[in-house]
Amino acid sequence: MFDLGALRHPIIQAPMAGGPSTPELAAAVSSAGGLGFLAAGYRTAQDVRRDIQETRKLTPEPFGLNLFHLSHRDVDSARVAAYAEELAADEQRRGVTVGEPRFDDDELEAKLELVAELGIPVVSFTFGCPTADQVERLHDSDAAVWVTVTDEQEGRAAAGAGADALIAQGIEAGGHRGSFEDADGHGELSLLPLLRLLARATDRPLVASGGIADGPGVAAALVAGAQAVQIGTGFMLAREAATAAAHRDALAQPRPTAVTRAFTGRRARGIVNTFMREHSAGAPPAYPHVHYLTAPLRAAARAAGDGEGVNLWAGEAHQLAQDQPAAELVRRFSDDARAALERARARLDG
């Protein structure tokens, strides 16, 4: 089974569903001595199979696969319908019709079968905790199981289900909150206190995620108890990432981020833009229903290169992202972390 401590560099590329993640990015990070990840979210099982096959053509090194773990929950249909009406002006502006709100589980079972068939060494989960039976199935195929958690209770639950490591996602992180329950005020700890609380609550190895986009940030997370760090926004400008041009432009600007439900109905952090300002107040907690509702609008804005109408997912430290090959980023994160630790040791030694 995959040993997190065996990584040459404690750098893990976050799975960024919906665009930026590519086989080329995952392969480059793994080949450089970190751990690359493929994002299975929003992709069919057959698409994921092709991504895995392509990644294996590019690198002999291990890489991970991230799965959504969604549970069906009742949503307020009236609020979803009202939100659809609120988007009428956007429909007219974009020349498209909103999508049909619905629930699906992102083909979880088919993707679990794919993991067993193809022998993926590391499988991570977000949005929920796999059952003990699902963890056992993955262990039977020699896959290590990591679970994204945002508070102590989730950490204990994931450890109890048999998770091999916990991805501690601080509120600073870009993209969707990985909380088991998507409730306002829940799972909103900053990374540093989250790491310290999880270190007390469980003996599982911790992977730090949220607001880390340079070497000193890596060093801080390692000192706080993480065995490795997971970086998303810091890889979004990498040459191998499929980040849209408008998104790349926004990442380099000194723009604030905020957590919103406007794009998908689930809390997610992105760079503040017009769509977020106009629709955050009216967006209901309904995922993935709102995701499907707004998908045509976002696709039209993306095709037009209009960053004001798309989800610009980004962490709080997005301005630290660098436009470099992914392998260079892995080495720079590691080297700069080592230098930061040496500086800190010198200060402690007086």
mmCIF file of C-alpha atoms in Angstrom:
data_model
loop_
_atom_site.group_PDB
_atom_site.id
_atom_site.type_symbol
_atom_site.label_atom_id
_atom_site.label_comp_id
_atom_site.label_asym_id
_atom_site.label_seq_id
_atom_site.Cartn_x
_atom_site.Cartn_y
_atom_site.Cartn_z
ATOM 1 C CA MET A 1 0.000 0.000 0.000
ATOM 2 C CA PHE A 2 1.168 3.534 -0.795
ATOM 3 C CA ASP A 3 3.408 5.050 1.879
ATOM 4 C CA LEU A 4 2.893 8.791 2.247
ATOM 5 C CA GLY A 5 6.217 9.102 4.020
ATOM 6 C CA ALA A 6 8.077 7.667 1.031
ATOM 7 C CA LEU A 7 7.502 10.737 -1.154
ATOM 8 C CA ARG A 8 10.733 12.419 -2.242
ATOM 9 C CA HIS A 9 8.985 15.784 -1.830
ATOM 10 C CA PRO A 10 5.989 16.162 0.539
ATOM 11 C CA ILE A 11 4.056 17.941 -2.215
ATOM 12 C CA ILE A 12 0.682 16.694 -3.422
ATOM 13 C CA GLN A 13 -1.134 18.284 -6.338
ATOM 14 C CA ALA A 14 -4.757 18.832 -5.403
ATOM 15 C CA PRO A 15 -7.382 17.288 -7.677
ATOM 16 C CA MET A 16 -9.123 20.251 -9.296
ATOM 17 C CA ALA A 17 -12.315 19.007 -10.892
ATOM 18 C CA GLY A 18 -13.943 20.924 -13.679
ATOM 19 C CA GLY A 19 -10.968 21.872 -15.808
ATOM 20 C CA PRO A 20 -7.453 22.508 -14.420
ATOM 21 C CA SER A 21 -6.537 18.902 -13.594
ATOM 22 C CA THR A 22 -5.022 16.950 -16.488
ATOM 23 C CA PRO A 23 -3.065 13.724 -16.943
ATOM 24 C CA GLU A 24 -0.086 15.878 -17.940
ATOM 25 C CA LEU A 25 -0.221 17.805 -14.656
ATOM 26 C CA ALA A 26 -0.595 14.704 -12.487
ATOM 27 C CA ALA A 27 2.215 12.927 -14.337
ATOM 28 C CA ALA A 28 4.583 15.888 -14.099
ATOM 29 C CA VAL A 29 4.088 16.235 -10.342
ATOM 30 C CA SER A 30 4.538 12.522 -9.693
ATOM 31 C CA SER A 31 7.599 12.305 -11.943
ATOM 32 C CA ALA A 32 9.166 15.200 -10.020
ATOM 33 C CA GLY A 33 8.897 13.308 -6.731
ATOM 34 C CA GLY A 34 5.568 14.618 -5.456
ATOM 35 C CA LEU A 35 2.165 12.990 -5.864
ATOM 36 C CA GLY A 36 -0.095 14.017 -8.714
ATOM 37 C CA PHE A 37 -3.853 13.551 -8.618
ATOM 38 C CA LEU A 38 -6.549 13.073 -11.217
ATOM 39 C CA ALA A 39 -9.987 14.557 -10.548
ATOM 40 C CA ALA A 40 -12.809 12.109 -11.282
ATOM 41 C CA GLY A 41 -15.511 14.648 -10.392
ATOM 42 C CA TYR A 42 -17.891 15.663 -13.202
ATOM 43 C CA ARG A 43 -16.388 13.023 -15.494
ATOM 44 C CA THR A 44 -17.879 9.718 -16.573
ATOM 45 C CA ALA A 45 -16.215 6.502 -15.509
ATOM 46 C CA GLN A 46 -15.091 5.969 -19.105
ATOM 47 C CA ASP A 47 -13.530 9.439 -19.209
ATOM 48 C CA VAL A 48 -11.698 8.653 -15.971
ATOM 49 C CA ARG A 49 -10.467 5.366 -17.426
ATOM 50 C CA ARG A 50 -8.934 7.258 -20.344
ATOM 51 C CA ASP A 51 -7.357 9.798 -17.968
ATOM 52 C CA ILE A 52 -5.766 6.994 -15.959
ATOM 53 C CA GLN A 53 -4.472 5.261 -19.065
ATOM 54 C CA GLU A 54 -3.032 8.504 -20.421
ATOM 55 C CA THR A 55 -1.327 9.329 -17.116
ATOM 56 C CA ARG A 56 0.282 5.901 -17.029
ATOM 57 C CA LYS A 57 1.686 6.497 -20.490
ATOM 58 C CA LEU A 58 3.336 9.672 -19.180
ATOM 59 C CA THR A 59 4.831 8.408 -15.912
ATOM 60 C CA PRO A 60 5.685 5.116 -14.190
ATOM 61 C CA GLU A 61 5.261 6.818 -10.809
ATOM 62 C CA PRO A 62 2.193 6.425 -8.576
ATOM 63 C CA PHE A 63 -0.601 9.003 -8.655
ATOM 64 C CA GLY A 64 -3.953 9.396 -6.951
ATOM 65 C CA LEU A 65 -7.599 9.642 -7.944
ATOM 66 C CA ASN A 66 -10.166 11.834 -6.189
ATOM 67 C CA LEU A 67 -13.820 10.784 -5.910
ATOM 68 C CA PHE A 68 -16.921 12.680 -4.823
ATOM 69 C CA HIS A 69 -18.872 10.981 -2.025
ATOM 70 C CA LEU A 70 -22.337 12.479 -2.347
ATOM 71 C CA SER A 71 -25.411 11.520 -0.329
ATOM 72 C CA HIS A 72 -28.891 12.364 -1.505
ATOM 73 C CA ARG A 73 -30.472 15.037 0.665
ATOM 74 C CA ASP A 74 -33.774 16.815 0.299
ATOM 75 C CA VAL A 75 -33.505 20.338 -1.106
ATOM 76 C CA ASP A 76 -35.976 23.199 -1.109
ATOM 77 C CA SER A 77 -37.383 22.901 -4.621
ATOM 78 C CA ALA A 78 -39.172 26.231 -4.319
ATOM 79 C CA ARG A 79 -35.901 28.014 -3.557
ATOM 80 C CA VAL A 80 -34.194 26.282 -6.463
ATOM 81 C CA ALA A 81 -37.032 27.338 -8.772
ATOM 82 C CA ALA A 82 -36.823 30.912 -7.483
ATOM 83 C CA TYR A 83 -33.091 30.912 -8.145
ATOM 84 C CA ALA A 84 -33.710 29.728 -11.699
ATOM 85 C CA GLU A 85 -36.013 32.718 -12.182
ATOM 86 C CA GLU A 86 -33.367 35.018 -10.738
ATOM 87 C CA LEU A 87 -30.997 33.882 -13.497
ATOM 88 C CA ALA A 88 -33.322 35.017 -16.305
ATOM 89 C CA ALA A 89 -31.242 38.109 -17.093
ATOM 90 C CA ASP A 90 -28.121 35.944 -17.332
ATOM 91 C CA GLU A 91 -29.920 33.611 -19.730
ATOM 92 C CA GLN A 92 -30.758 36.544 -21.959
ATOM 93 C CA ARG A 93 -27.237 37.947 -21.745
ATOM 94 C CA ARG A 94 -25.594 34.619 -22.583
ATOM 95 C CA GLY A 95 -28.163 33.444 -25.126
ATOM 96 C CA VAL A 96 -28.620 30.085 -23.402
ATOM 97 C CA THR A 97 -31.188 28.423 -21.159
ATOM 98 C CA VAL A 98 -30.367 27.271 -17.635
ATOM 99 C CA GLY A 99 -29.991 23.555 -17.092
ATOM 100 C CA GLU A 100 -32.291 21.127 -15.314
ATOM 101 C CA PRO A 101 -31.517 20.938 -11.574
ATOM 102 C CA ARG A 102 -31.053 17.350 -10.435
ATOM 103 C CA PHE A 103 -29.152 15.036 -8.130
ATOM 104 C CA ASP A 104 -26.705 12.340 -9.139
ATOM 105 C CA ASP A 105 -23.924 10.590 -7.262
ATOM 106 C CA ASP A 106 -21.241 11.209 -9.917
ATOM 107 C CA GLU A 107 -21.105 7.480 -10.813
ATOM 108 C CA LEU A 108 -19.442 6.601 -7.527
ATOM 109 C CA GLU A 109 -19.972 2.853 -7.779
ATOM 110 C CA ALA A 110 -18.620 2.655 -11.329
ATOM 111 C CA LYS A 111 -15.558 4.628 -10.297
ATOM 112 C CA LEU A 112 -14.943 2.418 -7.259
ATOM 113 C CA GLU A 113 -15.013 -0.587 -9.579
ATOM 114 C CA LEU A 114 -12.578 1.179 -11.879
ATOM 115 C CA VAL A 115 -10.150 1.731 -9.003
ATOM 116 C CA ALA A 116 -10.200 -1.959 -8.171
ATOM 117 C CA GLU A 117 -9.780 -2.975 -11.814
ATOM 118 C CA LEU A 118 -6.906 -0.620 -12.618
ATOM 119 C CA GLY A 119 -5.108 -0.700 -9.273
ATOM 120 C CA ILE A 120 -4.991 2.972 -8.308
ATOM 121 C CA PRO A 121 -2.554 3.348 -5.375
ATOM 122 C CA VAL A 122 -4.245 6.296 -3.632
ATOM 123 C CA VAL A 123 -7.936 7.233 -3.598
ATOM 124 C CA SER A 124 -9.152 10.374 -1.868
ATOM 125 C CA PHE A 125 -12.712 11.399 -1.097
ATOM 126 C CA THR A 126 -14.374 14.756 -0.745
ATOM 127 C CA PHE A 127 -17.913 15.873 0.234
ATOM 128 C CA GLY A 128 -18.391 12.891 2.500
ATOM 129 C CA CYS A 129 -16.940 9.890 4.262
ATOM 130 C CA PRO A 130 -16.778 6.482 2.592
ATOM 131 C CA THR A 131 -18.368 3.648 4.498
ATOM 132 C CA ALA A 132 -16.227 1.076 6.266
ATOM 133 C CA ASP A 133 -17.268 -1.437 3.585
ATOM 134 C CA GLN A 134 -16.128 0.908 0.809
ATOM 135 C CA VAL A 135 -12.807 1.463 2.548
ATOM 136 C CA GLU A 136 -12.366 -2.284 2.963
ATOM 137 C CA ARG A 137 -13.073 -2.819 -0.764
ATOM 138 C CA LEU A 138 -10.396 -0.285 -1.640
ATOM 139 C CA HIS A 139 -7.929 -1.815 0.814
ATOM 140 C CA ASP A 140 -8.582 -5.205 -0.788
ATOM 141 C CA SER A 141 -7.315 -3.708 -4.059
ATOM 142 C CA ASP A 142 -4.271 -2.314 -2.191
ATOM 143 C CA ALA A 143 -5.441 1.296 -2.458
ATOM 144 C CA ALA A 144 -4.686 3.755 0.318
ATOM 145 C CA VAL A 145 -7.777 5.755 1.310
ATOM 146 C CA TRP A 146 -7.596 9.449 2.170
ATOM 147 C CA VAL A 147 -10.593 11.499 3.293
ATOM 148 C CA THR A 148 -11.016 15.285 3.206
ATOM 149 C CA VAL A 149 -12.107 16.636 6.592
ATOM 150 C CA THR A 150 -12.789 20.109 7.942
ATOM 151 C CA ASP A 151 -13.172 19.564 11.689
ATOM 152 C CA GLU A 152 -12.378 17.154 14.519
ATOM 153 C CA GLN A 153 -15.683 15.281 14.297
ATOM 154 C CA GLU A 154 -15.164 14.525 10.625
ATOM 155 C CA GLY A 155 -11.597 13.464 11.336
ATOM 156 C CA ARG A 156 -12.729 10.969 13.951
ATOM 157 C CA ALA A 157 -15.447 9.625 11.652
ATOM 158 C CA ALA A 158 -13.012 9.144 8.774
ATOM 159 C CA ALA A 159 -10.485 7.422 11.033
ATOM 160 C CA GLY A 160 -13.264 5.217 12.375
ATOM 161 C CA ALA A 161 -14.182 4.185 8.825
ATOM 162 C CA GLY A 162 -10.589 3.077 8.256
ATOM 163 C CA ALA A 163 -9.082 6.025 6.385
ATOM 164 C CA ASP A 164 -5.313 5.799 6.040
ATOM 165 C CA ALA A 165 -4.779 9.582 6.030
ATOM 166 C CA LEU A 166 -6.811 12.749 6.520
ATOM 167 C CA ILE A 167 -6.704 15.735 4.201
ATOM 168 C CA ALA A 168 -7.182 18.702 6.526
ATOM 169 C CA GLN A 169 -8.912 21.390 4.456
ATOM 170 C CA GLY A 170 -8.751 24.851 5.995
ATOM 171 C CA ILE A 171 -11.244 27.576 5.166
ATOM 172 C CA GLU A 172 -8.477 29.320 3.178
ATOM 173 C CA ALA A 173 -8.709 26.662 0.451
ATOM 174 C CA GLY A 174 -9.996 27.433 -3.011
ATOM 175 C CA GLY A 175 -12.861 25.515 -4.554
ATOM 176 C CA HIS A 176 -15.564 23.566 -2.788
ATOM 177 C CA ARG A 177 -15.614 22.965 0.915
ATOM 178 C CA GLY A 178 -15.087 19.268 1.508
ATOM 179 C CA SER A 179 -17.304 19.125 4.597
ATOM 180 C CA PHE A 180 -19.473 16.065 5.100
ATOM 181 C CA GLU A 181 -22.427 18.364 5.792
ATOM 182 C CA ASP A 182 -22.782 21.499 3.669
ATOM 183 C CA ALA A 183 -24.088 23.834 6.366
ATOM 184 C CA ASP A 184 -23.186 27.470 6.920
ATOM 185 C CA GLY A 185 -20.852 27.850 9.880
ATOM 186 C CA HIS A 186 -19.820 24.195 9.739
ATOM 187 C CA GLY A 187 -16.265 23.135 8.923
ATOM 188 C CA GLU A 188 -14.865 26.657 8.687
ATOM 189 C CA LEU A 189 -11.678 26.363 10.731
ATOM 190 C CA SER A 190 -8.478 27.891 9.435
ATOM 191 C CA LEU A 191 -5.771 25.410 8.531
ATOM 192 C CA LEU A 192 -3.437 25.940 11.497
ATOM 193 C CA PRO A 193 -5.994 25.278 14.272
ATOM 194 C CA LEU A 194 -7.516 22.464 12.206
ATOM 195 C CA LEU A 195 -4.163 20.685 11.985
ATOM 196 C CA ARG A 196 -3.499 21.028 15.693
ATOM 197 C CA LEU A 197 -6.984 19.832 16.654
ATOM 198 C CA LEU A 198 -6.821 16.846 14.299
ATOM 199 C CA ALA A 199 -3.370 15.919 15.602
ATOM 200 C CA ARG A 200 -4.908 15.672 19.059
ATOM 201 C CA ALA A 201 -8.059 13.864 17.907
ATOM 202 C CA THR A 202 -6.554 11.109 15.737
ATOM 203 C CA ASP A 203 -3.300 9.311 15.000
ATOM 204 C CA ARG A 204 -3.837 9.309 11.230
ATOM 205 C CA PRO A 205 -1.247 11.077 9.040
ATOM 206 C CA LEU A 206 -2.377 14.556 8.039
ATOM 207 C CA VAL A 207 -2.184 16.233 4.641
ATOM 208 C CA ALA A 208 -2.563 20.022 4.916
ATOM 209 C CA SER A 209 -4.702 21.848 2.369
ATOM 210 C CA GLY A 210 -5.705 25.498 2.116
ATOM 211 C CA GLY A 211 -3.848 28.721 1.371
ATOM 212 C CA ILE A 212 -0.501 27.021 0.696
ATOM 213 C CA ALA A 213 1.127 28.284 -2.476
ATOM 214 C CA ASP A 214 4.825 28.690 -1.661
ATOM 215 C CA GLY A 215 7.675 27.063 0.257
ATOM 216 C CA PRO A 216 7.277 28.936 3.551
ATOM 217 C CA GLY A 217 3.616 27.919 3.558
ATOM 218 C CA VAL A 218 4.665 24.307 3.074
ATOM 219 C CA ALA A 219 7.123 24.623 5.967
ATOM 220 C CA ALA A 220 4.488 26.103 8.279
ATOM 221 C CA ALA A 221 2.079 23.236 7.597
ATOM 222 C CA LEU A 222 4.755 20.604 8.199
ATOM 223 C CA VAL A 223 5.730 22.204 11.503
ATOM 224 C CA ALA A 224 2.052 22.302 12.507
ATOM 225 C CA GLY A 225 1.761 18.548 12.182
ATOM 226 C CA ALA A 226 1.167 17.714 8.518
ATOM 227 C CA GLN A 227 3.149 14.930 6.888
ATOM 228 C CA ALA A 228 2.616 16.494 3.459
ATOM 229 C CA VAL A 229 0.739 19.371 1.867
ATOM 230 C CA GLN A 230 -1.865 19.418 -0.878
ATOM 231 C CA ILE A 231 -1.583 22.396 -3.218
ATOM 232 C CA GLY A 232 -4.277 23.373 -5.701
ATOM 233 C CA THR A 233 -4.206 27.063 -6.559
ATOM 234 C CA GLY A 234 -0.405 27.005 -6.538
ATOM 235 C CA PHE A 235 -0.508 24.610 -9.524
ATOM 236 C CA MET A 236 -3.261 26.357 -11.483
ATOM 237 C CA LEU A 237 -0.803 28.449 -13.498
ATOM 238 C CA ALA A 238 1.433 25.457 -14.209
ATOM 239 C CA ARG A 239 2.105 24.906 -17.913
ATOM 240 C CA GLU A 240 0.409 21.479 -17.742
ATOM 241 C CA ALA A 241 -2.798 22.730 -16.096
ATOM 242 C CA ALA A 242 -5.868 23.273 -18.286
ATOM 243 C CA THR A 243 -6.879 26.421 -16.414
ATOM 244 C CA ALA A 244 -8.943 28.690 -18.683
ATOM 245 C CA ALA A 245 -7.337 31.922 -19.887
ATOM 246 C CA ALA A 246 -9.777 34.177 -18.011
ATOM 247 C CA HIS A 247 -9.136 32.196 -14.843
ATOM 248 C CA ARG A 248 -5.364 32.503 -15.269
ATOM 249 C CA ASP A 249 -5.680 36.256 -15.698
ATOM 250 C CA ALA A 250 -7.764 36.599 -12.527
ATOM 251 C CA LEU A 251 -5.344 34.532 -10.426
ATOM 252 C CA ALA A 252 -2.534 36.995 -11.075
ATOM 253 C CA GLN A 253 -4.560 40.023 -9.964
ATOM 254 C CA PRO A 254 -4.866 41.353 -6.379
ATOM 255 C CA ARG A 255 -8.540 40.445 -6.141
ATOM 256 C CA PRO A 256 -10.327 39.233 -3.009
ATOM 257 C CA THR A 257 -11.860 35.805 -2.609
ATOM 258 C CA ALA A 258 -15.092 34.808 -0.883
ATOM 259 C CA VAL A 259 -17.101 31.691 -0.153
ATOM 260 C CA THR A 260 -20.284 31.442 -2.214
ATOM 261 C CA ARG A 261 -23.054 29.059 -3.270
ATOM 262 C CA ALA A 262 -23.870 31.086 -6.389
ATOM 263 C CA PHE A 263 -22.340 28.733 -8.943
ATOM 264 C CA THR A 264 -23.143 25.252 -7.620
ATOM 265 C CA GLY A 265 -25.315 25.492 -4.522
ATOM 266 C CA ARG A 266 -22.428 24.284 -2.357
ATOM 267 C CA ARG A 267 -20.031 26.536 -0.455
ATOM 268 C CA ALA A 268 -16.886 27.178 -2.468
ATOM 269 C CA ARG A 269 -14.151 29.804 -2.419
ATOM 270 C CA GLY A 270 -13.428 31.784 -5.542
ATOM 271 C CA ILE A 271 -12.276 35.168 -6.758
ATOM 272 C CA VAL A 272 -15.088 37.669 -6.389
ATOM 273 C CA ASN A 273 -16.676 38.559 -9.719
ATOM 274 C CA THR A 274 -19.957 39.900 -11.073
ATOM 275 C CA PHE A 275 -21.857 36.605 -10.966
ATOM 276 C CA MET A 276 -20.842 36.030 -7.372
ATOM 277 C CA ARG A 277 -21.819 39.543 -6.283
ATOM 278 C CA GLU A 278 -25.196 39.383 -8.020
ATOM 279 C CA HIS A 279 -26.263 35.895 -6.993
ATOM 280 C CA SER A 280 -24.618 34.804 -3.728
ATOM 281 C CA ALA A 281 -27.505 36.093 -1.627
ATOM 282 C CA GLY A 282 -30.151 34.210 -3.612
ATOM 283 C CA ALA A 283 -28.373 30.895 -4.152
ATOM 284 C CA PRO A 284 -29.924 28.018 -2.164
ATOM 285 C CA PRO A 285 -27.997 25.187 -0.494
ATOM 286 C CA ALA A 286 -28.666 22.595 -3.190
ATOM 287 C CA TYR A 287 -25.740 20.639 -4.647
ATOM 288 C CA PRO A 288 -25.369 19.388 -7.312
ATOM 289 C CA HIS A 289 -28.759 20.754 -8.375
ATOM 290 C CA VAL A 290 -27.545 24.352 -8.763
ATOM 291 C CA HIS A 291 -24.369 23.119 -10.450
ATOM 292 C CA TYR A 292 -26.476 21.674 -13.257
ATOM 293 C CA LEU A 293 -28.745 24.733 -13.277
ATOM 294 C CA THR A 294 -25.913 27.209 -13.898
ATOM 295 C CA ALA A 295 -23.697 24.958 -16.038
ATOM 296 C CA PRO A 296 -24.903 26.318 -19.425
ATOM 297 C CA LEU A 297 -24.413 29.905 -18.259
ATOM 298 C CA ARG A 298 -20.900 29.201 -17.068
ATOM 299 C CA ALA A 299 -20.019 27.297 -20.236
ATOM 300 C CA ALA A 300 -21.171 30.217 -22.384
ATOM 301 C CA ALA A 301 -19.183 32.719 -20.330
ATOM 302 C CA ARG A 302 -16.104 30.519 -20.452
ATOM 303 C CA ALA A 303 -16.376 30.147 -24.234
ATOM 304 C CA ALA A 304 -16.593 33.934 -24.503
ATOM 305 C CA GLY A 305 -13.530 34.389 -22.288
ATOM 306 C CA ASP A 306 -15.644 36.316 -19.771
ATOM 307 C CA GLY A 307 -14.240 35.829 -16.272
ATOM 308 C CA GLU A 308 -17.149 37.723 -14.724
ATOM 309 C CA GLY A 309 -19.572 34.874 -15.410
ATOM 310 C CA VAL A 310 -17.586 31.790 -14.408
ATOM 311 C CA ASN A 311 -16.474 30.230 -11.149
ATOM 312 C CA LEU A 312 -12.927 31.440 -10.560
ATOM 313 C CA TRP A 313 -12.055 28.964 -7.823
ATOM 314 C CA ALA A 314 -8.982 30.114 -5.916
ATOM 315 C CA GLY A 315 -7.484 30.001 -2.443
ATOM 316 C CA GLU A 316 -6.758 33.072 -0.369
ATOM 317 C CA ALA A 317 -3.081 33.105 -1.407
ATOM 318 C CA HIS A 318 -3.785 32.912 -5.148
ATOM 319 C CA GLN A 319 -1.424 35.788 -5.975
ATOM 320 C CA LEU A 320 1.499 33.551 -5.016
ATOM 321 C CA ALA A 321 0.792 31.180 -7.919
ATOM 322 C CA GLN A 322 3.578 31.026 -10.505
ATOM 323 C CA ASP A 323 3.507 30.293 -14.242
ATOM 324 C CA GLN A 324 6.114 27.523 -14.395
ATOM 325 C CA PRO A 325 6.306 23.846 -15.372
ATOM 326 C CA ALA A 326 4.830 21.665 -12.641
ATOM 327 C CA ALA A 327 8.104 19.841 -11.976
ATOM 328 C CA GLU A 328 9.854 23.134 -11.277
ATOM 329 C CA LEU A 329 7.064 24.121 -8.910
ATOM 330 C CA VAL A 330 7.431 20.869 -6.950
ATOM 331 C CA ARG A 331 11.156 21.398 -6.536
ATOM 332 C CA ARG A 332 10.748 25.075 -5.671
ATOM 333 C CA PHE A 333 8.091 24.379 -3.039
ATOM 334 C CA SER A 334 10.341 21.792 -1.425
ATOM 335 C CA ASP A 335 13.589 23.779 -1.618
ATOM 336 C CA ASP A 336 11.971 26.974 -0.329
ATOM 337 C CA ALA A 337 10.321 25.059 2.514
ATOM 338 C CA ARG A 338 13.678 23.648 3.536
ATOM 339 C CA ALA A 339 15.217 27.131 3.497
ATOM 340 C CA ALA A 340 12.325 28.511 5.562
ATOM 341 C CA LEU A 341 12.791 25.791 8.160
ATOM 342 C CA GLU A 342 16.501 26.578 8.376
ATOM 343 C CA ARG A 343 15.709 30.253 8.954
ATOM 344 C CA ALA A 344 13.233 29.342 11.661
ATOM 345 C CA ARG A 345 15.762 27.037 13.344
ATOM 346 C CA ALA A 346 18.344 29.838 13.306
ATOM 347 C CA ARG A 347 15.888 32.190 15.022
ATOM 348 C CA LEU A 348 15.092 29.602 17.685
ATOM 349 C CA ASP A 349 18.790 29.002 18.287
ATOM 350 C CA GLY A 350 19.250 32.723 18.832
#
